[in-house]
XYZ file of C-alpha atoms in Angstrom:
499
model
C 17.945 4.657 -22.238
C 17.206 5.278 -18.538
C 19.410 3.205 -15.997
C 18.859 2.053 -12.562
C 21.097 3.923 -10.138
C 23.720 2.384 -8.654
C 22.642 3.113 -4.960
C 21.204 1.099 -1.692
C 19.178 1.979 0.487
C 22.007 2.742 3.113
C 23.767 4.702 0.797
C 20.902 6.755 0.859
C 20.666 6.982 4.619
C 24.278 7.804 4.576
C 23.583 11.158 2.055
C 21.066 12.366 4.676
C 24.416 13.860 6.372
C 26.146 15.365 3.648
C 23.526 16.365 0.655
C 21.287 19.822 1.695
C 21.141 18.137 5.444
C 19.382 21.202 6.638
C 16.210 20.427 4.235
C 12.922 19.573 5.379
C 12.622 16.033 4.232
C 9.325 15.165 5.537
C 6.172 16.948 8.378
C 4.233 14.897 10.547
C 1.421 17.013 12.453
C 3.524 20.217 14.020
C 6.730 18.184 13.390
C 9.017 19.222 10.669
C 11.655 16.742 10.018
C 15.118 18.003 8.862
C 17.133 15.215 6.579
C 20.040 15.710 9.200
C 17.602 15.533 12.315
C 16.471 12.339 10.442
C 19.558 10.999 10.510
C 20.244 11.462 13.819
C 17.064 9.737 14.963
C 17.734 6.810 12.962
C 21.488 6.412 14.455
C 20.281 7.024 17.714
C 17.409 4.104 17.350
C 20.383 1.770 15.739
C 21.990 2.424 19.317
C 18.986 1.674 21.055
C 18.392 -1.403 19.151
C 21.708 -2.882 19.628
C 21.162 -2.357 23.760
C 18.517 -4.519 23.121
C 19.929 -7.402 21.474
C 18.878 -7.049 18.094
C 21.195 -8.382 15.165
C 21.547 -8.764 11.513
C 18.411 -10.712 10.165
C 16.774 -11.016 13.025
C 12.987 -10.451 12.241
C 10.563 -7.754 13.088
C 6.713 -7.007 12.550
C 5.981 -3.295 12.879
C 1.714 -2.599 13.497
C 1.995 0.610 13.319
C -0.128 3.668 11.428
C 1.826 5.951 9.672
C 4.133 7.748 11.793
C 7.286 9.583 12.805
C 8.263 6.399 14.954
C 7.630 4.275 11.910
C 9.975 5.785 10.048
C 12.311 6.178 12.287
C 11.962 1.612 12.976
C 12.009 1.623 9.431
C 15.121 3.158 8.659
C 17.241 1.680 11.719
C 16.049 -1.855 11.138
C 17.494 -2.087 7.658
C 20.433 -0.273 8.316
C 20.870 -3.202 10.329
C 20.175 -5.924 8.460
C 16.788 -6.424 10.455
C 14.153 -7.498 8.621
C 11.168 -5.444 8.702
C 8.087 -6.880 7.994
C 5.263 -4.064 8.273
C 1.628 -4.838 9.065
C -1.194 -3.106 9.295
C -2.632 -2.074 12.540
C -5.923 -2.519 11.876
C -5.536 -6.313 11.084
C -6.459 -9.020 13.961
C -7.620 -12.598 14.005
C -6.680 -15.475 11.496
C -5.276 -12.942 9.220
C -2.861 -11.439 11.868
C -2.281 -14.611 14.046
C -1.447 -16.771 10.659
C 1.665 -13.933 9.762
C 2.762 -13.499 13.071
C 3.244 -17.362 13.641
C 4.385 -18.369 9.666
C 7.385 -15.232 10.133
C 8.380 -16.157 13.836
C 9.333 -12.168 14.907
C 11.595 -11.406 17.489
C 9.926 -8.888 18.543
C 6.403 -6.984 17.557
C 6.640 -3.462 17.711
C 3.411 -1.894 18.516
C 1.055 0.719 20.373
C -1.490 -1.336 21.888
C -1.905 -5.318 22.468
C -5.708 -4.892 21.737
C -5.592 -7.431 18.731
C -2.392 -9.475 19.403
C -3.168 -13.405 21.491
C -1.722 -13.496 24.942
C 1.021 -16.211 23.514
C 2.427 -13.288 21.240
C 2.919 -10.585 24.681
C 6.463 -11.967 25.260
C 7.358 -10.842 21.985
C 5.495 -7.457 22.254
C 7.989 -3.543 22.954
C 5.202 -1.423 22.734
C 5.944 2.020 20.977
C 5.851 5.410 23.151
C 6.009 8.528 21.652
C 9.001 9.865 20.359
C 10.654 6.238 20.903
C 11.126 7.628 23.855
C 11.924 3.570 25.318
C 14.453 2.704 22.286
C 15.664 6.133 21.520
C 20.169 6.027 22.592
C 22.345 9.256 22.608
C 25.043 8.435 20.093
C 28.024 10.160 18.509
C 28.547 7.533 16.526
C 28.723 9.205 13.010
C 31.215 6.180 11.250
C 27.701 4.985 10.096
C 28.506 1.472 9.592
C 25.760 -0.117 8.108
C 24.953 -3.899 7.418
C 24.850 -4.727 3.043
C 21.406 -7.327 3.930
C 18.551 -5.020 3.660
C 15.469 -6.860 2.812
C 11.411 -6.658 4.135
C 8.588 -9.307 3.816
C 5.310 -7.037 2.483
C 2.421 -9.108 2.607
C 0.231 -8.580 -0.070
C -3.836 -7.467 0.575
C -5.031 -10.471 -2.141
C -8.483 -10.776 -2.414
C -8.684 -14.617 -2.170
C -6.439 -16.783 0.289
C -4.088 -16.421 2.862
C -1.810 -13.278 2.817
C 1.646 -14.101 1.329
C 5.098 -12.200 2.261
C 6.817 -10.960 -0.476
C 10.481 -11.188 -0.079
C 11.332 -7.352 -1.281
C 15.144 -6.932 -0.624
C 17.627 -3.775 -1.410
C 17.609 -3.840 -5.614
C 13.692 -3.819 -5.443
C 13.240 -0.837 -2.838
C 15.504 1.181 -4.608
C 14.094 0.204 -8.104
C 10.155 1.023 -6.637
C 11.717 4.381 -5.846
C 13.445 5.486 -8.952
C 10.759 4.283 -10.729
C 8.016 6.587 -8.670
C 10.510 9.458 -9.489
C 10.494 8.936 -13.524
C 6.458 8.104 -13.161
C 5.892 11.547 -11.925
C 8.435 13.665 -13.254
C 10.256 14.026 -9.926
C 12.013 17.571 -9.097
C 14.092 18.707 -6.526
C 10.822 20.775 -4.793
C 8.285 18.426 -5.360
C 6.044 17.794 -2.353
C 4.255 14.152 -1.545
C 1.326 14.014 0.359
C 2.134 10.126 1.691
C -1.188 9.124 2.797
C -0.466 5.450 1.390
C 0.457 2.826 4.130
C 3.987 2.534 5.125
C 2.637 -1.398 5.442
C 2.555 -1.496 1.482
C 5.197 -0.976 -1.096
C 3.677 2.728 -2.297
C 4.030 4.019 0.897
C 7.889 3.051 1.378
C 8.604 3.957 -2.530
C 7.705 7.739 -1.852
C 9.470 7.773 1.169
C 12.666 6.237 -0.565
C 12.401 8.825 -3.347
C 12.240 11.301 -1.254
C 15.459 10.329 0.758
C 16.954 9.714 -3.001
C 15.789 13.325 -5.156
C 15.740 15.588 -2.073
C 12.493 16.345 -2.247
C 9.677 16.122 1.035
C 7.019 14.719 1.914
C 4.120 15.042 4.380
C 2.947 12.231 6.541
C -0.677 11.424 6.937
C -1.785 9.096 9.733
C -4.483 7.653 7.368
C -6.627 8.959 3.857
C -9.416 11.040 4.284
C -11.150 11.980 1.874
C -13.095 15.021 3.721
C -9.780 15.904 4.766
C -7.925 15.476 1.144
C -8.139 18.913 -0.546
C -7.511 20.947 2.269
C -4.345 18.935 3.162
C -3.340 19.533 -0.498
C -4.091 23.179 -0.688
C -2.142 23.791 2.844
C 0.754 21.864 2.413
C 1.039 23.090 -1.355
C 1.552 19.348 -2.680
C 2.449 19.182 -6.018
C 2.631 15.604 -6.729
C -0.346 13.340 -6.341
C 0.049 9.472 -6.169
C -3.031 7.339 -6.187
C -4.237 3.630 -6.006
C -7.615 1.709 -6.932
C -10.379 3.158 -6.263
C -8.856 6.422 -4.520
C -9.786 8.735 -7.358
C -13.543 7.704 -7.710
C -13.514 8.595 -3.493
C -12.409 11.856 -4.246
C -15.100 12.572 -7.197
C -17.859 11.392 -5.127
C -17.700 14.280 -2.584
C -19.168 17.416 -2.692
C -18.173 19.618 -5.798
C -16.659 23.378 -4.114
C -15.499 26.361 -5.856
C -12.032 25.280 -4.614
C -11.832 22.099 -6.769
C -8.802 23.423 -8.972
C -7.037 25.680 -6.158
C -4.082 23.535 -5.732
C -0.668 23.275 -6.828
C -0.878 20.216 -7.953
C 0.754 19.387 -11.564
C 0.612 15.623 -11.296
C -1.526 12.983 -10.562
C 0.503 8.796 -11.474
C -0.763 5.630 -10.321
C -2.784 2.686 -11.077
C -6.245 1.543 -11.312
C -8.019 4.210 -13.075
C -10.989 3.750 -14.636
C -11.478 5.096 -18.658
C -14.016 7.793 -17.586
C -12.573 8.500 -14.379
C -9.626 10.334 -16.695
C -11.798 12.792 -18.279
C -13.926 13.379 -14.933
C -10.669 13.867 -12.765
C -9.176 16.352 -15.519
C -12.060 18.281 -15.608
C -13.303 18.839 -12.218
C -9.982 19.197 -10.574
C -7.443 20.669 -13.894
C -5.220 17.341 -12.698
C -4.066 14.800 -15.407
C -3.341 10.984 -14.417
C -0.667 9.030 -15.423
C -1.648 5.417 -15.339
C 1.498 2.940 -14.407
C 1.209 -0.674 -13.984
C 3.367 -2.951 -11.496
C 3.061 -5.732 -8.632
C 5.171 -5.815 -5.609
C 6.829 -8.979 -6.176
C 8.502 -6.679 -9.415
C 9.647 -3.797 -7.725
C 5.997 -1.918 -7.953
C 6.300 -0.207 -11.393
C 6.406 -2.385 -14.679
C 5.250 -0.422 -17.266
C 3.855 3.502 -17.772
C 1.734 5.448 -19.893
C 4.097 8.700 -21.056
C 2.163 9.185 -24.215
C -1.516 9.231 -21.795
C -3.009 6.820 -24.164
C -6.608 6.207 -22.645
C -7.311 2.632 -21.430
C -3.532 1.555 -21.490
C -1.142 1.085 -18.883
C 2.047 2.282 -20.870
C 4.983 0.397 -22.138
C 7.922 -1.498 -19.814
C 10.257 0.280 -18.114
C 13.934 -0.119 -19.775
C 15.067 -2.964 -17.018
C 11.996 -4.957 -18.077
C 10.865 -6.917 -20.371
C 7.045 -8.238 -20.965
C 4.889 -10.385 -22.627
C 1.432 -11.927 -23.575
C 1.444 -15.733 -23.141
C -1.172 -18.453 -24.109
C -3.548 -15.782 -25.886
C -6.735 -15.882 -27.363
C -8.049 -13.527 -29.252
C -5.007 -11.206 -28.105
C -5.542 -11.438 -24.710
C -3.399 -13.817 -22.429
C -1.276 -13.154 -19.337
C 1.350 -10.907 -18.344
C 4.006 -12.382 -17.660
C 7.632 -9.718 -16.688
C 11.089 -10.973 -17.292
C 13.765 -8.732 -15.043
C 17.079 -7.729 -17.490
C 19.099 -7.171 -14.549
C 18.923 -9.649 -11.668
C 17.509 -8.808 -8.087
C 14.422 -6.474 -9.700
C 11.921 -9.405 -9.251
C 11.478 -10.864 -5.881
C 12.865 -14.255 -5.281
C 9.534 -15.967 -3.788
C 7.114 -15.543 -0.990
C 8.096 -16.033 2.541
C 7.968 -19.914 3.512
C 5.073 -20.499 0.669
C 6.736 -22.351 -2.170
C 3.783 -23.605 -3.853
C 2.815 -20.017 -4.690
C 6.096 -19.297 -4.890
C 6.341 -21.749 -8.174
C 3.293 -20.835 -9.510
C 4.471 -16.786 -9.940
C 7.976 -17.400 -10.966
C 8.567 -19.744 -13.809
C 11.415 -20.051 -16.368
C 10.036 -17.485 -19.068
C 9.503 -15.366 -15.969
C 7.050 -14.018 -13.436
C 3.517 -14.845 -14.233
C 1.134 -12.168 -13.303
C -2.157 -13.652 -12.765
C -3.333 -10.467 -15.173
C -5.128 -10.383 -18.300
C -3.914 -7.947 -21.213
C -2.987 -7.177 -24.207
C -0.551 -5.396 -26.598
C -1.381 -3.037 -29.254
C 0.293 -2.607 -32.330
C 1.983 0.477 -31.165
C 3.340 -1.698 -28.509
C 0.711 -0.106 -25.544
C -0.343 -2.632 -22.929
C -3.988 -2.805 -21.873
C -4.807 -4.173 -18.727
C -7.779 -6.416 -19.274
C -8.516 -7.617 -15.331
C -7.263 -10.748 -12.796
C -7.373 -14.253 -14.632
C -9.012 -15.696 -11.587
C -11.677 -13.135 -11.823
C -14.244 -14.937 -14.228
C -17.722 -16.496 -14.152
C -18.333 -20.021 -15.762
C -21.134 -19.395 -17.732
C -23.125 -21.914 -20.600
C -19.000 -23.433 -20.863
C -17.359 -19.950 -21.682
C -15.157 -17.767 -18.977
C -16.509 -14.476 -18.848
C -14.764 -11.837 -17.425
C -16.014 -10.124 -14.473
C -13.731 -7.180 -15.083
C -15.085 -6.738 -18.663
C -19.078 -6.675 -17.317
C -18.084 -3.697 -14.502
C -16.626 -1.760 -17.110
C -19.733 -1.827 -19.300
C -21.893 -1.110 -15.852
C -19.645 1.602 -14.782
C -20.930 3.634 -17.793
C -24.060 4.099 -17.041
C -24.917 7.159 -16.079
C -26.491 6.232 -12.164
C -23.936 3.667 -11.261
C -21.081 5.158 -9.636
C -19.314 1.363 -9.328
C -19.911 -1.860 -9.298
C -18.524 -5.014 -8.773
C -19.296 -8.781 -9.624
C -19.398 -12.506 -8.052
C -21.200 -15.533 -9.002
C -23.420 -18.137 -7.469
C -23.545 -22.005 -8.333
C -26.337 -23.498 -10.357
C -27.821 -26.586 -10.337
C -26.124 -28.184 -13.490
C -23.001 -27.380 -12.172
C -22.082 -23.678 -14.053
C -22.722 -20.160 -12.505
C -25.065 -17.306 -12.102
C -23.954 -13.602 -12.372
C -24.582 -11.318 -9.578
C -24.166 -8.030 -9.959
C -23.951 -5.330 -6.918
C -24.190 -1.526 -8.017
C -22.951 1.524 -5.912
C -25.816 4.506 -7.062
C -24.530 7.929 -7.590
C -28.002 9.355 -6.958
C -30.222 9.000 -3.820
C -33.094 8.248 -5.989
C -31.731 5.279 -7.110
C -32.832 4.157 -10.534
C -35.515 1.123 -10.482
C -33.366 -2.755 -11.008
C -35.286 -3.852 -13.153
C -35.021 -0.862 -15.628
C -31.061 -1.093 -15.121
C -31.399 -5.323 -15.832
C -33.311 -4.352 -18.822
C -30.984 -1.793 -20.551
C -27.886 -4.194 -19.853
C -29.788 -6.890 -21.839
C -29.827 -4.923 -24.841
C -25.948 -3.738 -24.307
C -24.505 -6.872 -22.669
C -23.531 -10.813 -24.682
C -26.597 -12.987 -23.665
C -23.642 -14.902 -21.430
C -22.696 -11.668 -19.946
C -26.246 -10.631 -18.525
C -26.520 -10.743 -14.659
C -29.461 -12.735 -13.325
C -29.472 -11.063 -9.881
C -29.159 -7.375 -8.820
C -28.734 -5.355 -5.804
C -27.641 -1.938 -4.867
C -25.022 -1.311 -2.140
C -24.100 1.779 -0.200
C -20.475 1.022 -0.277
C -18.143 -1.511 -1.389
C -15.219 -2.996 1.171
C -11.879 -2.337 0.027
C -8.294 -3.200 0.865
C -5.495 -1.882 2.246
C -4.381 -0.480 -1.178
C -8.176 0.731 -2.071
C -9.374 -2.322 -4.050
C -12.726 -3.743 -4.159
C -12.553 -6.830 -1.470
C -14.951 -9.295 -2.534
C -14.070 -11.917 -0.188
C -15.713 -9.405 2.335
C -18.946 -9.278 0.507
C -21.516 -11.301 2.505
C -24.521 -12.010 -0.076
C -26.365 -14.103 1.816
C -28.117 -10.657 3.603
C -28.911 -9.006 0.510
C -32.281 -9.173 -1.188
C -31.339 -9.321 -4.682
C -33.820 -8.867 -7.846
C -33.707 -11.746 -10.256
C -34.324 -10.246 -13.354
C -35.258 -14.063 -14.438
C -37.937 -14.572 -12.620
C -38.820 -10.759 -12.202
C -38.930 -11.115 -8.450
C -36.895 -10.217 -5.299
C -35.583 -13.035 -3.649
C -32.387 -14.315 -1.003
C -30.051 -16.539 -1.847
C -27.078 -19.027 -0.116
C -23.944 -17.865 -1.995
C -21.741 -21.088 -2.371
C-alpha cells in the first residue's frame, strides 16, 4: 500500500540546494528557472520580507496571474509562516471587497490598484518585475524556516459567498503526491501549468515538481488557440485538466497536427462519458478521471483501471462512503485515516464550516454511487436539482442525456418558479453546428427519450456558457431574463422573469 511521504513543504524548498540543483525546474516566457536559482530567489525575497516587517502568520492576499514573481511570494511566504491567501486578478467588487475585509491582510500584493477600493491602498506593495522592490542580497544559506505553513484558497462555488479553505502543510504536500501517482510521475516529465496558482491544481503541480524533480512550464493564462503549439514546443508530456477544459480543446479546428505531441498522459476531473472516446481518438491521448475537493487535499479517489463513467476508488489514506441513499445514490461523504489530510474548516465561516465536517466525516455536497466492484460514480452536486410534480430531479442527470445528441456540444440547466409553488425546467444548449438544429425538433426528440418530469418546458441556444476559475459551468452568471426562450408547452417563443 502506497504511503504519504514524510516531507513539508520546507523540506522541499530546502532539497532545491542539494538534489540535481542545476535542473531546470520550471520556464516562464525566455526565463528558464534553475532549482538552485530558485532557491536563491526565494531566500533572497525571505530577506526582503523580513526588511519589511513581515512575521510568522501574518496574512497576505497575492492578485496576481501566473508568474515568476508569484512563485517566488509563494515560496518565501510559507517558508515563513506567512499565510498566503491567493486571489485571482481578475476578481473585483463584492466578491473581492467581501475576502479582502473577512481575511484582514497585511498587505495585498499586486500589479495594479485598478479593482482594489481606495480604503484597501494602505495595504497595497505593488509588484515590479523581477521583485525588483522586495528582492535582498543574502548569503544566508542556514535556511531556517518557520514549521506553520498554511494558505486560505477560496473556493469558485457556484452559489454564495466565496469561502477560504484553511489548506495547511499535510494537505499541500498530500495534493502533490497525489498528482504524482494520478499521472504516473517520472523524473523527466514536463507540466504545462496553465491552471491558476489562485487554486489548489495550480500549486499541486508546482509542489510535485519541487518534490519528483521534474519541470514545469508557466503559462500566464489557458488558451486554447495557443494550447497545441505550447505542447508540441515545450515537448509536455503530462497533461492535467479540469471541467470543461477538454470539450474547449475539441471544439477548435481539427489540423493534421492533432496527435504530434509527446504527450502520454492526460488525469483530471470532470470529463464527460463521450468526451473519453472523442479525446482518445482525435488527439491518441487517454484521460484518467480522479475525483477530489480542496477542503481534502484535491485528490480522493482515481480511476487506474479507466472504467468509463467512474471516478476510481479512494486513495489508501482515505476512506469513503455513500450516506442516506436511495436507490444507491446518496452523498459522498471522505473520512481522512491519518489526521491533517482534511482541512479543519473555512476561514471565519463556521456555519459552513459545520455543515462540511461532521462526525462520520466530511460531507461532500456530491451525489454518487458505488458499484459492486467497489468503482465510484459521480452522479452531480446535491444542490443541483429541480422540484418538479414533488420529485427532485437532477439537473446533472438531464445534461448528460442532452449532451448526446449529436448538435449539442453542452448544455446546462436552471429552473423557474411556477405558480403552485414547484418549478419549470429550462434548458440552454451550446450548438456544435452553425446551422443550428430547429428547438422545437430538439424539445420533441427529448420527449420521447426524457421521464415526463424530466422534460424541459423552455429552450434556448447560447453561444457560450460562463465558467469559473477552475472551468465549470457558472450558472449564477446566467442572466435569463434576456433570452427569448421557446416553450415547447405552449409552442411559442416567449421572455420570462427568472425568480
Amino acid at each position: 500500500m502506497q504511503k504519504l511521504p514524510k516531507v513539508s513543504v520546507n523540506k522541499l524548498i530546502k532539497n532545491l540546494l542539494y538534489k540535481n540543483k542545476n535542473e531546470i525546474i520550471f520556464c516562464y516566457g525566455n526565463k528558464k528557472i534553475s532549482r538552485l536559482e530558485l532557491l536563491n530567489k526565494i531566500l533572497q525575497a525571505r530577506t526582503g520580507l523580513l526588511k519589511k516587517g513581515f512575521k510568522n502568520k501574518d496574512k497576505v492576499v497575492c492578485l496576481l496571474d501566473n508568474s515568476y514573481e508569484q512563485i517566488i511570494l509563494f515560496l518565501a511566504c510559507l517558508s515563513l509562516g506567512i499565510v498566503w491567501i491567493p486571489i485571482e486578478p481578475k476578481r473585483k467588487g463584492i466578491g473581492l471587497n467581501y475576502i479582502i475585509t473577512l481575511v484582514n491582510p497585511k498587505v495585498i500584493f499586486t500589479r495594479t490598484k485598478k479593482n482594489l477600493e481606495k480604503k484597501f491602498y494602505k495595504k497595497i506593495i505593488l509588484v515590479q518585475k523581477d521583485l525588483k522592490n522586495i528582492l535582498q542580497a543574502t548569503n544566508d544559506y542556514d535556511l531556517k524556516f518557520e514549521n506553520h505553513i498554511q494558505c486560505i484558497l477560496f473556493t469558485s462555488g457556484t452559489t454564495g459567498p466565496p469561502k477560504g479553505v484553511i489548506v495547511r502543510d499535510k494537505m499541500l504536500i498530500a495534493s502533490a503526491y497525489a498528482t504524482g501517482i494520478a499521472c504516473d510521475i517520472k523524473t523527466k516529465d514536463k507540466f504545462l501549468l496553465w491552471e491558476s496558482l489562485s487554486h489548489i491544481g495550480g500549486i499541486e503541480v508546482l509542489l510535485l515538481c519541487l518534490m519528483e524533480g521534474s519541470s514545469f512550464v508557466l503559462l500566464k493564462k489557458f488558451s486554447a488557440k495557443k494550447f497545441w503549439k505550447q505542447i508540441r514546443k515545450n515537448k509536455i508530456t503530462k497533461l492535467h485538466y479540469l471541467g470543461g477544459v477538454l470539450d474547449i480543446l475539441i471544439k477548435q479546428r481539427t489540423k493534421n497536427t492533432d496527435r504530434k505531441h509527446q504527450v502520454e498522459l492526460a488525469f483530471g476531473a470532470g470529463a464527460r462519458r463521450e468526451t473519453y472516446h472523442t479525446f482518445k481518438k482525435r488527439f491518441n491521448i487517454p484521460l484518467r478521471e480522479v475525483y477530489g475537493m480542496t477542503e481534502a487535499s484535491s485528490f480522493t479517489t482515481i480511476n487506474f483501471k479507466r472504467k468509463l463513467g467512474s471516478i476510481g476508488k479512494p486513495l489508501p489514506w482515505f476512506k469513503l462512503k455513500i450516506v442516506k441513499k436511495v436507490n444507491g445514490i446518496g452523498e459522498i461523504v471522505i473520512k481522512e485515516k491519518q489526521k491533517g489530510l482534511i482541512t479543519g474548516g473555512y476561514y471565519k465561516d463556521n456555519k459552513s464550516t459545520k455543515i462540511l465536517i461532521q462526525k462520520d466525516g466530511l460531507h461532500t455536497g456530491d451525489l454518487g454511487k458505488i458499484d459492486s466492484n467497489g468503482n465510484v460514480f459521480y452522479i452531480g452536486r446535491i444542490k443541483d436539482f429541480v422540484r418538479v410534480k414533488g420529485e427532485n430531479i437532477s439537473s446533472w442527470e438531464i445534461e448528460t442525456n442532452l449532451n448526446m445528441h449529436k448538435d449539442i456540444s453542452e448544455s446546462v440547466i436552471l429552473s423557474t418558479k411556477t405558480d403552485i409553488g414547484e418549478e419549470d425546467i429550462i434548458a440552454l444548449l451550446v450548438s456544435k453546428n452553425k446551422n443550428k438544429t430547429k428547438l422545437d425538433k430538439i424539445a420533441l426528440y427529448f420527449q420521447k427519450k426524457l421521464p415526463k418530469n424530466y422534460n424541459p418546458r423552455y429552450w434556448s441556444y447560447v453561444n457560450a456558457l460562463p465558467r469559473t476559475p477552475t472551468f465549470r459551468i457558472d450558472k449564477k452568471l446566467i442572466n435569463i431574463n434576456s433570452l427569448k426562450l421557446y416553450d415547447f408547452f405552449k409552442k411559442k417563443f416567449t421572455f420570462i422573469k427568472k425568480n
